[in-house]
PDB file of C-alpha atoms and ligand atoms in Angstrom:
ATOM      1  CA  MET S   1     113.434 120.516 106.248  1.00  0.00           C
ATOM      2  CA  ARG S   2     116.298 117.914 105.315  1.00  0.00           C
ATOM      3  CA  GLY S   3     116.219 113.824 104.391  1.00  0.00           C
ATOM      4  CA  ARG S   4     113.083 111.942 105.748  1.00  0.00           C
ATOM      5  CA  PHE S   5     110.638 113.192 108.789  1.00  0.00           C
ATOM      6  CA  TYR S   6     108.953 111.356 111.861  1.00  0.00           C
ATOM      7  CA  GLY S   7     105.826 112.780 113.302  1.00  0.00           C
ATOM      8  CA  ALA S   8     102.921 111.801 114.956  1.00  0.00           C
ATOM      9  CA  ALA S   9      98.292 112.826 115.175  1.00  0.00           C
ATOM     10  CA  VAL S  10      97.350 114.705 118.457  1.00  0.00           C
ATOM     11  CA  ARG S  11      94.263 116.006 120.298  1.00  0.00           C
ATOM     12  CA  ALA S  12      94.402 119.776 121.131  1.00  0.00           C
ATOM     13  CA  ASP S  13      92.902 118.257 124.232  1.00  0.00           C
ATOM     14  CA  HIS S  14      95.566 115.697 124.801  1.00  0.00           C
ATOM     15  CA  ILE S  15      97.977 119.392 124.408  1.00  0.00           C
ATOM     16  CA  LEU S  16      96.693 121.175 126.973  1.00  0.00           C
ATOM     17  CA  GLN S  17      95.992 118.493 130.131  1.00  0.00           C
ATOM     18  CA  ASP S  18      99.189 116.456 129.172  1.00  0.00           C
ATOM     19  CA  ALA S  19     102.829 118.022 129.565  1.00  0.00           C
ATOM     20  CA  ASP S  20     104.566 115.277 129.477  1.00  0.00           C
ATOM     21  CA  TYR S  21     102.683 114.385 125.877  1.00  0.00           C
ATOM     22  CA  ARG S  22     103.254 117.419 125.143  1.00  0.00           C
ATOM     23  CA  ALA S  23     107.060 117.498 125.572  1.00  0.00           C
ATOM     24  CA  ALA S  24     107.248 114.051 124.123  1.00  0.00           C
ATOM     25  CA  LEU S  25     105.814 116.003 120.399  1.00  0.00           C
ATOM     26  CA  VAL S  26     108.855 118.081 120.946  1.00  0.00           C
ATOM     27  CA  ARG S  27     111.459 115.851 121.812  1.00  0.00           C
ATOM     28  CA  GLU S  28     109.256 113.235 118.589  1.00  0.00           C
ATOM     29  CA  CYS S  29     108.597 115.101 115.977  1.00  0.00           C
ATOM     30  CA  LEU S  30     108.508 117.427 112.931  1.00  0.00           C
ATOM     31  CA  VAL S  31     104.781 117.487 111.895  1.00  0.00           C
ATOM     32  CA  LEU S  32     102.760 116.813 113.428  1.00  0.00           C
ATOM     33  CA  VAL S  33      98.698 116.371 111.841  1.00  0.00           C
ATOM     34  CA  PRO S  34      94.917 117.465 113.965  1.00  0.00           C
ATOM     35  CA  GLU S  35      93.753 114.291 114.640  1.00  0.00           C
ATOM     36  CA  LEU S  36      90.218 115.366 114.755  1.00  0.00           C
ATOM     37  CA  VAL S  37      89.731 119.668 114.601  1.00  0.00           C
ATOM     38  CA  LEU S  38      89.886 120.257 110.980  1.00  0.00           C
ATOM     39  CA  LYS S  39      87.996 118.107 109.911  1.00  0.00           C
ATOM     40  CA  TRP S  40      84.542 119.902 108.961  1.00  0.00           C
ATOM     41  CA  ALA S  41      81.761 118.524 111.012  1.00  0.00           C
ATOM     42  CA  HIS S  42      83.824 119.743 113.408  1.00  0.00           C
ATOM     43  CA  VAL S  43      84.353 122.613 112.800  1.00  0.00           C
ATOM     44  CA  GLU S  44      81.305 124.193 111.057  1.00  0.00           C
ATOM     45  CA  PRO S  45      78.682 121.957 112.571  1.00  0.00           C
ATOM     46  CA  GLN S  46      76.692 125.008 111.576  1.00  0.00           C
ATOM     47  CA  GLU S  47      76.451 127.010 108.700  1.00  0.00           C
ATOM     48  CA  GLY S  48      79.780 129.812 108.370  1.00  0.00           C
ATOM     49  CA  ASN S  49      79.623 129.616 112.511  1.00  0.00           C
ATOM     50  CA  ARG S  50      83.343 128.568 112.318  1.00  0.00           C
ATOM     51  CA  ASN S  51      85.462 126.767 115.307  1.00  0.00           C
ATOM     52  CA  PHE S  52      88.859 127.103 114.840  1.00  0.00           C
ATOM     53  CA  GLN S  53      90.029 127.526 118.432  1.00  0.00           C
ATOM     54  CA  ASP S  54      90.555 124.138 119.524  1.00  0.00           C
ATOM     55  CA  MET S  55      92.995 123.702 115.425  1.00  0.00           C
ATOM     56  CA  ASP S  56      94.545 126.795 116.705  1.00  0.00           C
ATOM     57  CA  VAL S  57      96.324 124.326 119.677  1.00  0.00           C
ATOM     58  CA  ILE S  58      97.913 122.638 118.107  1.00  0.00           C
ATOM     59  CA  ALA S  59      99.228 125.258 115.544  1.00  0.00           C
ATOM     60  CA  ALA S  60     100.292 126.936 118.456  1.00  0.00           C
ATOM     61  CA  LEU S  61     101.439 124.371 119.593  1.00  0.00           C
ATOM     62  CA  ALA S  62     104.089 124.184 116.217  1.00  0.00           C
ATOM     63  CA  PHE S  63     104.706 127.917 115.904  1.00  0.00           C
ATOM     64  CA  GLN S  64     106.586 127.760 119.067  1.00  0.00           C
ATOM     65  CA  SER S  65     108.346 124.385 119.310  1.00  0.00           C
ATOM     66  CA  LYS S  66     109.225 125.479 115.581  1.00  0.00           C
ATOM     67  CA  LEU S  67     107.105 122.012 114.565  1.00  0.00           C
ATOM     68  CA  LYS S  68     105.567 122.001 110.678  1.00  0.00           C
ATOM     69  CA  LEU S  69     101.807 120.082 110.892  1.00  0.00           C
ATOM     70  CA  ARG S  70      99.822 118.633 108.032  1.00  0.00           C
ATOM     71  CA  GLY S  71      96.351 120.049 107.153  1.00  0.00           C
ATOM     72  CA  HIS S  72      94.228 116.763 107.971  1.00  0.00           C
ATOM     73  CA  THR S  73      91.572 116.846 106.040  1.00  0.00           C
ATOM     74  CA  LEU S  74      89.223 119.015 103.914  1.00  0.00           C
ATOM     75  CA  LEU S  75      86.772 116.546 102.244  1.00  0.00           C
ATOM     76  CA  TRP S  76      86.183 113.527 103.962  1.00  0.00           C
ATOM     77  CA  HIS S  77      82.683 111.779 103.865  1.00  0.00           C
ATOM     78  CA  LYS S  78      82.276 110.802 107.230  1.00  0.00           C
ATOM     79  CA  SER S  79      82.625 113.908 108.452  1.00  0.00           C
ATOM     80  CA  VAL S  80      79.802 116.333 105.975  1.00  0.00           C
ATOM     81  CA  PRO S  81      78.328 118.324 109.136  1.00  0.00           C
ATOM     82  CA  VAL S  82      73.964 118.157 108.568  1.00  0.00           C
ATOM     83  CA  TRP S  83      73.078 121.168 107.806  1.00  0.00           C
ATOM     84  CA  ALA S  84      76.326 120.861 104.531  1.00  0.00           C
ATOM     85  CA  GLU S  85      74.681 117.215 103.102  1.00  0.00           C
ATOM     86  CA  GLN S  86      70.856 118.967 103.070  1.00  0.00           C
ATOM     87  CA  ARG S  87      72.496 122.043 100.919  1.00  0.00           C
ATOM     88  CA  LEU S  88      74.111 119.737  99.111  1.00  0.00           C
ATOM     89  CA  THR S  89      71.677 117.267  98.237  1.00  0.00           C
ATOM     90  CA  ALA S  90      69.090 119.925  97.759  1.00  0.00           C
ATOM     91  CA  ASP S  91      71.028 121.816  94.964  1.00  0.00           C
ATOM     92  CA  ARG S  92      74.465 120.418  94.423  1.00  0.00           C
ATOM     93  CA  GLY S  93      76.016 123.244  94.454  1.00  0.00           C
ATOM     94  CA  TRP S  94      79.967 123.871  95.521  1.00  0.00           C
ATOM     95  CA  ALA S  95      78.959 127.160  97.555  1.00  0.00           C
ATOM     96  CA  PRO S  96      79.724 124.936 100.813  1.00  0.00           C
ATOM     97  CA  ILE S  97      82.666 123.075  99.877  1.00  0.00           C
ATOM     98  CA  GLU S  98      84.086 126.213  98.320  1.00  0.00           C
ATOM     99  CA  SER S  99      83.530 128.602 101.516  1.00  0.00           C
ATOM    100  CA  HIS S 100      84.887 125.716 103.613  1.00  0.00           C
ATOM    101  CA  ILE S 101      87.873 124.691 102.285  1.00  0.00           C
ATOM    102  CA  GLU S 102      89.113 128.582 101.660  1.00  0.00           C
ATOM    103  CA  ALA S 103      88.275 129.115 105.372  1.00  0.00           C
ATOM    104  CA  THR S 104      90.185 126.527 106.191  1.00  0.00           C
ATOM    105  CA  VAL S 105      93.109 127.120 103.991  1.00  0.00           C
ATOM    106  CA  THR S 106      93.075 131.123 104.419  1.00  0.00           C
ATOM    107  CA  ARG S 107      93.129 130.720 107.460  1.00  0.00           C
ATOM    108  CA  TYR S 108      96.301 128.467 107.807  1.00  0.00           C
ATOM    109  CA  ASP S 109      97.651 130.006 105.012  1.00  0.00           C
ATOM    110  CA  GLY S 110     101.619 129.720 105.515  1.00  0.00           C
ATOM    111  CA  VAL S 111     101.195 127.653 108.747  1.00  0.00           C
ATOM    112  CA  VAL S 112      99.909 124.539 107.561  1.00  0.00           C
ATOM    113  CA  GLY S 113     102.715 122.920 104.752  1.00  0.00           C
ATOM    114  CA  GLU S 114     100.284 120.084 103.423  1.00  0.00           C
ATOM    115  CA  TRP S 115      97.066 119.620 103.433  1.00  0.00           C
ATOM    116  CA  ASP S 116      95.000 115.435 102.696  1.00  0.00           C
ATOM    117  CA  VAL S 117      92.580 117.697 100.052  1.00  0.00           C
ATOM    118  CA  VAL S 118      91.006 114.227  99.891  1.00  0.00           C
ATOM    119  CA  ASN S 119      90.586 111.922 102.811  1.00  0.00           C
ATOM    120  CA  GLU S 120      89.428 107.619 101.855  1.00  0.00           C
ATOM    121  CA  PRO S 121      88.305 108.283  98.128  1.00  0.00           C
ATOM    122  CA  ILE S 122      87.676 105.004  96.534  1.00  0.00           C
ATOM    123  CA  ASP S 123      85.980 102.350  98.099  1.00  0.00           C
ATOM    124  CA  PRO S 124      86.159  98.481  95.528  1.00  0.00           C
ATOM    125  CA  TRP S 125      83.188  97.348  95.997  1.00  0.00           C
ATOM    126  CA  LEU S 126      79.828  99.128  94.778  1.00  0.00           C
ATOM    127  CA  ARG S 127      81.491 101.131  91.633  1.00  0.00           C
ATOM    128  CA  SER S 128      82.399  99.803  88.915  1.00  0.00           C
ATOM    129  CA  ASP S 129      85.602 102.854  88.987  1.00  0.00           C
ATOM    130  CA  GLY S 130      85.641 102.124  92.504  1.00  0.00           C
ATOM    131  CA  LEU S 131      84.837 105.915  93.233  1.00  0.00           C
ATOM    132  CA  ARG S 132      83.401 106.366  96.730  1.00  0.00           C
ATOM    133  CA  GLU S 133      79.307 106.313  96.465  1.00  0.00           C
ATOM    134  CA  GLY S 134      78.092 109.579  99.213  1.00  0.00           C
ATOM    135  CA  ILE S 135      77.420 113.237  98.655  1.00  0.00           C
ATOM    136  CA  PHE S 136      79.987 114.534  97.278  1.00  0.00           C
ATOM    137  CA  LEU S 137      80.587 111.813  94.037  1.00  0.00           C
ATOM    138  CA  GLN S 138      76.462 112.549  93.709  1.00  0.00           C
ATOM    139  CA  ALA S 139      76.805 115.967  93.274  1.00  0.00           C
ATOM    140  CA  PHE S 140      79.352 116.420  91.614  1.00  0.00           C
ATOM    141  CA  ASP S 141      80.644 113.249  89.836  1.00  0.00           C
ATOM    142  CA  GLU S 142      84.418 112.514  90.025  1.00  0.00           C
ATOM    143  CA  LYS S 143      84.773 116.077  89.495  1.00  0.00           C
ATOM    144  CA  TYR S 144      84.379 116.967  93.399  1.00  0.00           C
ATOM    145  CA  ILE S 145      88.103 116.389  93.137  1.00  0.00           C
ATOM    146  CA  HIS S 146      89.277 118.062  90.542  1.00  0.00           C
ATOM    147  CA  ARG S 147      87.593 121.499  92.123  1.00  0.00           C
ATOM    148  CA  ALA S 148      89.161 120.701  95.515  1.00  0.00           C
ATOM    149  CA  LEU S 149      92.029 120.009  94.503  1.00  0.00           C
ATOM    150  CA  ARG S 150      92.127 123.838  92.245  1.00  0.00           C
ATOM    151  CA  GLN S 151      91.144 125.423  94.439  1.00  0.00           C
ATOM    152  CA  ALA S 152      93.883 124.496  97.029  1.00  0.00           C
ATOM    153  CA  ARG S 153      96.045 124.725  94.553  1.00  0.00           C
ATOM    154  CA  LYS S 154      94.907 128.651  94.122  1.00  0.00           C
ATOM    155  CA  LEU S 155      94.691 129.400  97.999  1.00  0.00           C
ATOM    156  CA  ALA S 156      97.537 127.782  98.900  1.00  0.00           C
ATOM    157  CA  PRO S 157     100.408 127.268  95.835  1.00  0.00           C
ATOM    158  CA  LYS S 158     102.943 126.069  98.121  1.00  0.00           C
ATOM    159  CA  SER S 159     101.466 124.089  99.313  1.00  0.00           C
ATOM    160  CA  HIS S 160     101.772 120.108  99.352  1.00  0.00           C
ATOM    161  CA  LEU S 161      98.489 118.725  98.082  1.00  0.00           C
ATOM    162  CA  LEU S 162      97.649 115.354  98.594  1.00  0.00           C
ATOM    163  CA  ILE S 163      95.152 112.273  98.915  1.00  0.00           C
ATOM    164  CA  ASN S 164      94.961 110.341 101.211  1.00  0.00           C
ATOM    165  CA  GLU S 165      93.407 106.700 101.514  1.00  0.00           C
ATOM    166  CA  TYR S 166      93.662 102.986 103.653  1.00  0.00           C
ATOM    167  CA  GLY S 167      93.216  99.415 103.272  1.00  0.00           C
ATOM    168  CA  LEU S 168      96.611  99.138 100.627  1.00  0.00           C
ATOM    169  CA  GLU S 169      98.445  97.810 102.100  1.00  0.00           C
ATOM    170  CA  TYR S 170      97.889  93.759 102.468  1.00  0.00           C
ATOM    171  CA  ASP S 171      97.772  91.127  99.322  1.00  0.00           C
ATOM    172  CA  ASP S 172      93.910  89.924  99.552  1.00  0.00           C
ATOM    173  CA  ASP S 173      91.427  90.425  97.941  1.00  0.00           C
ATOM    174  CA  ALA S 174      89.448  94.191  99.320  1.00  0.00           C
ATOM    175  CA  ASP S 175      92.810  96.199  99.747  1.00  0.00           C
ATOM    176  CA  ARG S 176      94.438  93.618  96.199  1.00  0.00           C
ATOM    177  CA  LYS S 177      91.214  95.427  94.771  1.00  0.00           C
ATOM    178  CA  ARG S 178      91.456  98.872  96.745  1.00  0.00           C
ATOM    179  CA  ARG S 179      95.204  99.330  94.766  1.00  0.00           C
ATOM    180  CA  PHE S 180      93.818  99.074  92.066  1.00  0.00           C
ATOM    181  CA  HIS S 181      91.291 101.585  92.137  1.00  0.00           C
ATOM    182  CA  PHE S 182      93.177 104.462  93.363  1.00  0.00           C
ATOM    183  CA  LEU S 183      95.998 104.167  91.287  1.00  0.00           C
ATOM    184  CA  LYS S 184      93.372 104.690  88.146  1.00  0.00           C
ATOM    185  CA  LEU S 185      92.196 106.993  90.065  1.00  0.00           C
ATOM    186  CA  LEU S 186      95.640 108.378  90.345  1.00  0.00           C
ATOM    187  CA  GLU S 187      96.098 108.009  85.927  1.00  0.00           C
ATOM    188  CA  ARG S 188      93.303 109.873  86.133  1.00  0.00           C
ATOM    189  CA  LEU S 189      94.083 112.972  88.240  1.00  0.00           C
ATOM    190  CA  CYS S 190      97.399 112.905  86.483  1.00  0.00           C
ATOM    191  CA  TYR S 191      95.881 112.932  83.009  1.00  0.00           C
ATOM    192  CA  ALA S 192      93.657 115.958  82.998  1.00  0.00           C
ATOM    193  CA  ASP S 193      96.763 117.624  84.995  1.00  0.00           C
ATOM    194  CA  VAL S 194      94.532 117.636  88.548  1.00  0.00           C
ATOM    195  CA  PRO S 195      97.400 120.143  90.723  1.00  0.00           C
ATOM    196  CA  LEU S 196      98.012 116.080  92.855  1.00  0.00           C
ATOM    197  CA  ASP S 197     102.125 117.121  94.839  1.00  0.00           C
ATOM    198  CA  GLY S 198     101.600 112.934  96.337  1.00  0.00           C
ATOM    199  CA  VAL S 199      99.453 109.896  97.970  1.00  0.00           C
ATOM    200  CA  GLY S 200      99.046 109.631 101.788  1.00  0.00           C
ATOM    201  CA  LEU S 201      99.315 106.159 102.895  1.00  0.00           C
ATOM    202  CA  GLN S 202      96.808 105.746 105.755  1.00  0.00           C
ATOM    203  CA  SER S 203      99.344 102.117 106.769  1.00  0.00           C
ATOM    204  CA  HIS S 204      96.621 101.107 109.243  1.00  0.00           C
ATOM    205  CA  LEU S 205      97.911  97.842 109.959  1.00  0.00           C
ATOM    206  CA  GLU S 206      95.733  94.932 111.054  1.00  0.00           C
ATOM    207  CA  LEU S 207      97.442  91.964 112.544  1.00  0.00           C
ATOM    208  CA  GLU S 208      94.587  89.778 111.343  1.00  0.00           C
ATOM    209  CA  LYS S 209      94.864  90.821 108.008  1.00  0.00           C
ATOM    210  CA  GLY S 210      97.593  88.968 105.077  1.00  0.00           C
ATOM    211  CA  PRO S 211      99.697  88.346 104.242  1.00  0.00           C
ATOM    212  CA  PHE S 212     101.276  91.400 104.132  1.00  0.00           C
ATOM    213  CA  ARG S 213     104.036  90.843 101.038  1.00  0.00           C
ATOM    214  CA  GLU S 214     106.931  92.578  99.925  1.00  0.00           C
ATOM    215  CA  ASN S 215     107.294  92.042  96.332  1.00  0.00           C
ATOM    216  CA  VAL S 216     103.571  93.161  95.287  1.00  0.00           C
ATOM    217  CA  TYR S 217     103.766  96.719  98.110  1.00  0.00           C
ATOM    218  CA  ALA S 218     106.611  97.857  96.683  1.00  0.00           C
ATOM    219  CA  ARG S 219     105.908  97.766  92.755  1.00  0.00           C
ATOM    220  CA  PHE S 220     102.387  99.065  94.318  1.00  0.00           C
ATOM    221  CA  LEU S 221     104.820 102.829  96.253  1.00  0.00           C
ATOM    222  CA  GLN S 222     106.796 102.319  92.428  1.00  0.00           C
ATOM    223  CA  GLN S 223     103.038 102.421  90.099  1.00  0.00           C
ATOM    224  CA  ILE S 224     102.740 105.407  92.066  1.00  0.00           C
ATOM    225  CA  ALA S 225     105.851 107.294  92.085  1.00  0.00           C
ATOM    226  CA  ASP S 226     105.915 106.731  87.802  1.00  0.00           C
ATOM    227  CA  LEU S 227     104.138 109.163  88.178  1.00  0.00           C
ATOM    228  CA  GLY S 228     105.686 111.899  89.318  1.00  0.00           C
ATOM    229  CA  LEU S 229     103.877 111.982  93.039  1.00  0.00           C
ATOM    230  CA  LYS S 230     104.932 111.693  95.987  1.00  0.00           C
ATOM    231  CA  ILE S 231     104.266 109.138  99.228  1.00  0.00           C
ATOM    232  CA  THR S 232     103.989 109.812 102.458  1.00  0.00           C
ATOM    233  CA  ILE S 233     102.903 107.743 104.622  1.00  0.00           C
ATOM    234  CA  THR S 234     100.069 109.621 107.044  1.00  0.00           C
ATOM    235  CA  GLU S 235      98.077 106.970 109.733  1.00  0.00           C
ATOM    236  CA  LEU S 236     100.786 104.069 111.217  1.00  0.00           C
ATOM    237  CA  ASP S 237      99.294 101.573 113.553  1.00  0.00           C
ATOM    238  CA  VAL S 238      98.580  98.328 114.297  1.00  0.00           C
ATOM    239  CA  LYS S 239      95.511  97.146 115.003  1.00  0.00           C
ATOM    240  CA  GLU S 240      96.152  93.634 117.818  1.00  0.00           C
ATOM    241  CA  TRP S 241      94.607  90.439 117.357  1.00  0.00           C
ATOM    242  CA  ASP S 242      95.440  88.035 119.762  1.00  0.00           C
ATOM    243  CA  TYR S 243      94.549  89.638 123.463  1.00  0.00           C
ATOM    244  CA  THR S 244      95.775  86.060 124.834  1.00  0.00           C
ATOM    245  CA  LEU S 245      99.891  86.284 124.084  1.00  0.00           C
ATOM    246  CA  SER S 246     102.011  88.117 126.431  1.00  0.00           C
ATOM    247  CA  VAL S 247     102.272  91.805 126.405  1.00  0.00           C
ATOM    248  CA  GLU S 248     105.100  90.936 125.374  1.00  0.00           C
ATOM    249  CA  ARG S 249     104.969  88.461 122.225  1.00  0.00           C
ATOM    250  CA  ARG S 250     101.672  90.652 121.631  1.00  0.00           C
ATOM    251  CA  ASP S 251     104.691  93.885 121.309  1.00  0.00           C
ATOM    252  CA  GLN S 252     106.987  91.621 119.391  1.00  0.00           C
ATOM    253  CA  ARG S 253     104.127  91.143 116.428  1.00  0.00           C
ATOM    254  CA  ALA S 254     102.599  94.743 116.078  1.00  0.00           C
ATOM    255  CA  ALA S 255     106.389  95.716 115.637  1.00  0.00           C
ATOM    256  CA  ASP S 256     107.424  92.633 113.428  1.00  0.00           C
ATOM    257  CA  ALA S 257     103.756  94.388 111.221  1.00  0.00           C
ATOM    258  CA  VAL S 258     105.765  97.784 111.617  1.00  0.00           C
ATOM    259  CA  ARG S 259     109.255  96.727 110.304  1.00  0.00           C
ATOM    260  CA  ALA S 260     107.886  95.135 107.919  1.00  0.00           C
ATOM    261  CA  LEU S 261     106.388  97.622 106.207  1.00  0.00           C
ATOM    262  CA  LEU S 262     109.040  99.771 106.291  1.00  0.00           C
ATOM    263  CA  SER S 263     111.302  98.031 105.319  1.00  0.00           C
ATOM    264  CA  VAL S 264     109.386  98.477 101.678  1.00  0.00           C
ATOM    265  CA  VAL S 265     108.738 102.112 101.958  1.00  0.00           C
ATOM    266  CA  ARG S 266     112.055 103.570 103.590  1.00  0.00           C
ATOM    267  CA  ASP S 267     113.559 101.845  99.892  1.00  0.00           C
ATOM    268  CA  GLN S 268     111.156 103.953  97.424  1.00  0.00           C
ATOM    269  CA  PRO S 269     112.751 107.692  96.477  1.00  0.00           C
ATOM    270  CA  ALA S 270     109.449 108.717  96.629  1.00  0.00           C
ATOM    271  CA  LEU S 271     108.744 108.423 100.022  1.00  0.00           C
ATOM    272  CA  ARG S 272     108.419 111.982 101.896  1.00  0.00           C
ATOM    273  CA  GLY S 273     108.052 110.908 105.654  1.00  0.00           C
ATOM    274  CA  ILE S 274     106.162 109.161 107.626  1.00  0.00           C
ATOM    275  CA  THR S 275     103.268 109.946 110.310  1.00  0.00           C
ATOM    276  CA  SER S 276     101.375 107.664 112.641  1.00  0.00           C
ATOM    277  CA  TRP S 277      98.007 108.251 114.336  1.00  0.00           C
ATOM    278  CA  GLY S 278      99.195 109.411 118.340  1.00  0.00           C
ATOM    279  CA  LEU S 279     102.707 109.188 120.204  1.00  0.00           C
ATOM    280  CA  ILE S 280     101.372 107.102 122.677  1.00  0.00           C
ATOM    281  CA  ASP S 281      98.843 103.441 123.103  1.00  0.00           C
ATOM    282  CA  ARG S 282      97.398 105.674 126.481  1.00  0.00           C
ATOM    283  CA  TYR S 283      95.596 108.872 123.586  1.00  0.00           C
ATOM    284  CA  SER S 284      95.157 106.011 120.799  1.00  0.00           C
ATOM    285  CA  TRP S 285      91.990 105.895 118.775  1.00  0.00           C
ATOM    286  CA  LEU S 286      92.316 102.218 118.548  1.00  0.00           C
ATOM    287  CA  GLY S 287      90.290 100.515 121.901  1.00  0.00           C
ATOM    288  CA  VAL S 288      89.326  96.975 122.287  1.00  0.00           C
ATOM    289  CA  THR S 289      86.027  96.155 120.594  1.00  0.00           C
ATOM    290  CA  ALA S 290      84.072  94.929 121.293  1.00  0.00           C
ATOM    291  CA  SER S 291      83.828  91.215 119.026  1.00  0.00           C
ATOM    292  CA  ASP S 292      87.448  92.100 120.157  1.00  0.00           C
ATOM    293  CA  LEU S 293      85.540  90.637 123.417  1.00  0.00           C
ATOM    294  CA  ALA S 294      83.608  87.982 122.293  1.00  0.00           C
ATOM    295  CA  ARG S 295      86.337  86.465 120.608  1.00  0.00           C
ATOM    296  CA  TYR S 296      88.880  85.919 123.299  1.00  0.00           C
ATOM    297  CA  PRO S 297      86.411  86.330 126.658  1.00  0.00           C
ATOM    298  CA  ASN S 298      89.510  85.529 128.878  1.00  0.00           C
ATOM    299  CA  ALA S 299      91.768  87.662 128.225  1.00  0.00           C
ATOM    300  CA  TRP S 300      90.918  89.978 130.852  1.00  0.00           C
TER     301      TRP S 300
HETATM  302  C1  XIL E   1      89.631 109.251 113.588  1.00  0.00           C
HETATM  303  C2  XIL E   1      90.212 109.298 114.695  1.00  0.00           C
HETATM  304  O1  XIL E   1      91.350 108.979 115.416  1.00  0.00           O
HETATM  305  C3  XIL E   1      88.762 108.969 115.945  1.00  0.00           C
HETATM  306  O2  XIL E   1      88.982 109.227 116.961  1.00  0.00           O
HETATM  307  C4  XIL E   1      87.831 109.622 115.178  1.00  0.00           C
HETATM  308  O3  XIL E   1      86.542 108.717 116.285  1.00  0.00           O
HETATM  309  C5  XIL E   1      87.034 109.275 114.057  1.00  0.00           C
HETATM  310  O4  XIL E   1      88.676 109.446 113.151  1.00  0.00           O
HETATM  311  N1  XIL E   1      90.992 107.297 108.735  1.00  0.00           N
HETATM  312  C6  XIL E   1      91.522 108.922 108.823  1.00  0.00           C
HETATM  313  C7  XIL E   1      91.338 109.434 110.415  1.00  0.00           C
HETATM  314  O5  XIL E   1      91.643 109.420 107.655  1.00  0.00           O
HETATM  315  O6  XIL E   1      91.028 110.517 110.112  1.00  0.00           O
HETATM  316  C8  XIL E   1      90.330 108.809 110.936  1.00  0.00           C
HETATM  317  O7  XIL E   1      90.404 108.889 112.514  1.00  0.00           O
HETATM  318  C9  XIL E   1      90.812 107.258 111.592  1.00  0.00           C
HETATM  319  C10 XIL E   1      91.309 106.717 110.188  1.00  0.00           C
END
């Protein structure tokens, strides 16, 4: 693959049901990312009873159409099967994680070229080191990140290995804290010689958040690059805010937010490419929420 890539998160059911969508994916994308079906709770709802059928649908399309795949994601606190959570709580053993990573990475060896090995390890609010409280940290402390990356590297030595994180774009208190703790984590991982190739910056933009400051964001990207890590924008999309505006104005605002981000990102040599979280609005995970409805009761 030359230059930088564009791709999108996809769902197996949409690929099977919607030929226009399938054609659009092949036309627009160089990389596909499974939105749901490679997450641990989806793959292994019961111990040892793995369902890779849905991921195979996506892998087949990628294979036929010569597209690349990013494996999303091996470890995410929001997708731990109940049985695994119980086991990890009971004996703090690595075995369930080991066999999950081994089965998943091995199955798509040579097909998935990059892995979101750990998703969303940061939570800036509870602990002084900014690591997310949860079952992985409780059982193994920060070493769970080291172990997962080392295991992934061993199984897939040629794959690009990432840590993926959200909430890093804006110059507000929460994002500032998350950026700080994320960079500290990356520094520690690099210092410990953990096999990490790059970071995934999810980039779920939100129009009620702000401000977005180009110089602040550019500095953050450069700090990542200075650690020798590559950068991928992994889940780009825009959550709207004011639904009373005309469709044109709303589209304009979303486009402006994306343009502001991309104008910084494209100047960073460490950028590999961008995947958006879905290709079309029809299938976006970002619907109108109950709080949107309450905020603008007359908008619909
Ligand atoms: C989301 C999916 O888009 C939703 O359909 C699902 O209900 C929950 O997960 N960050 C991530 C993604 O890393 O895996 C999440 O995907 C969105 C936030």
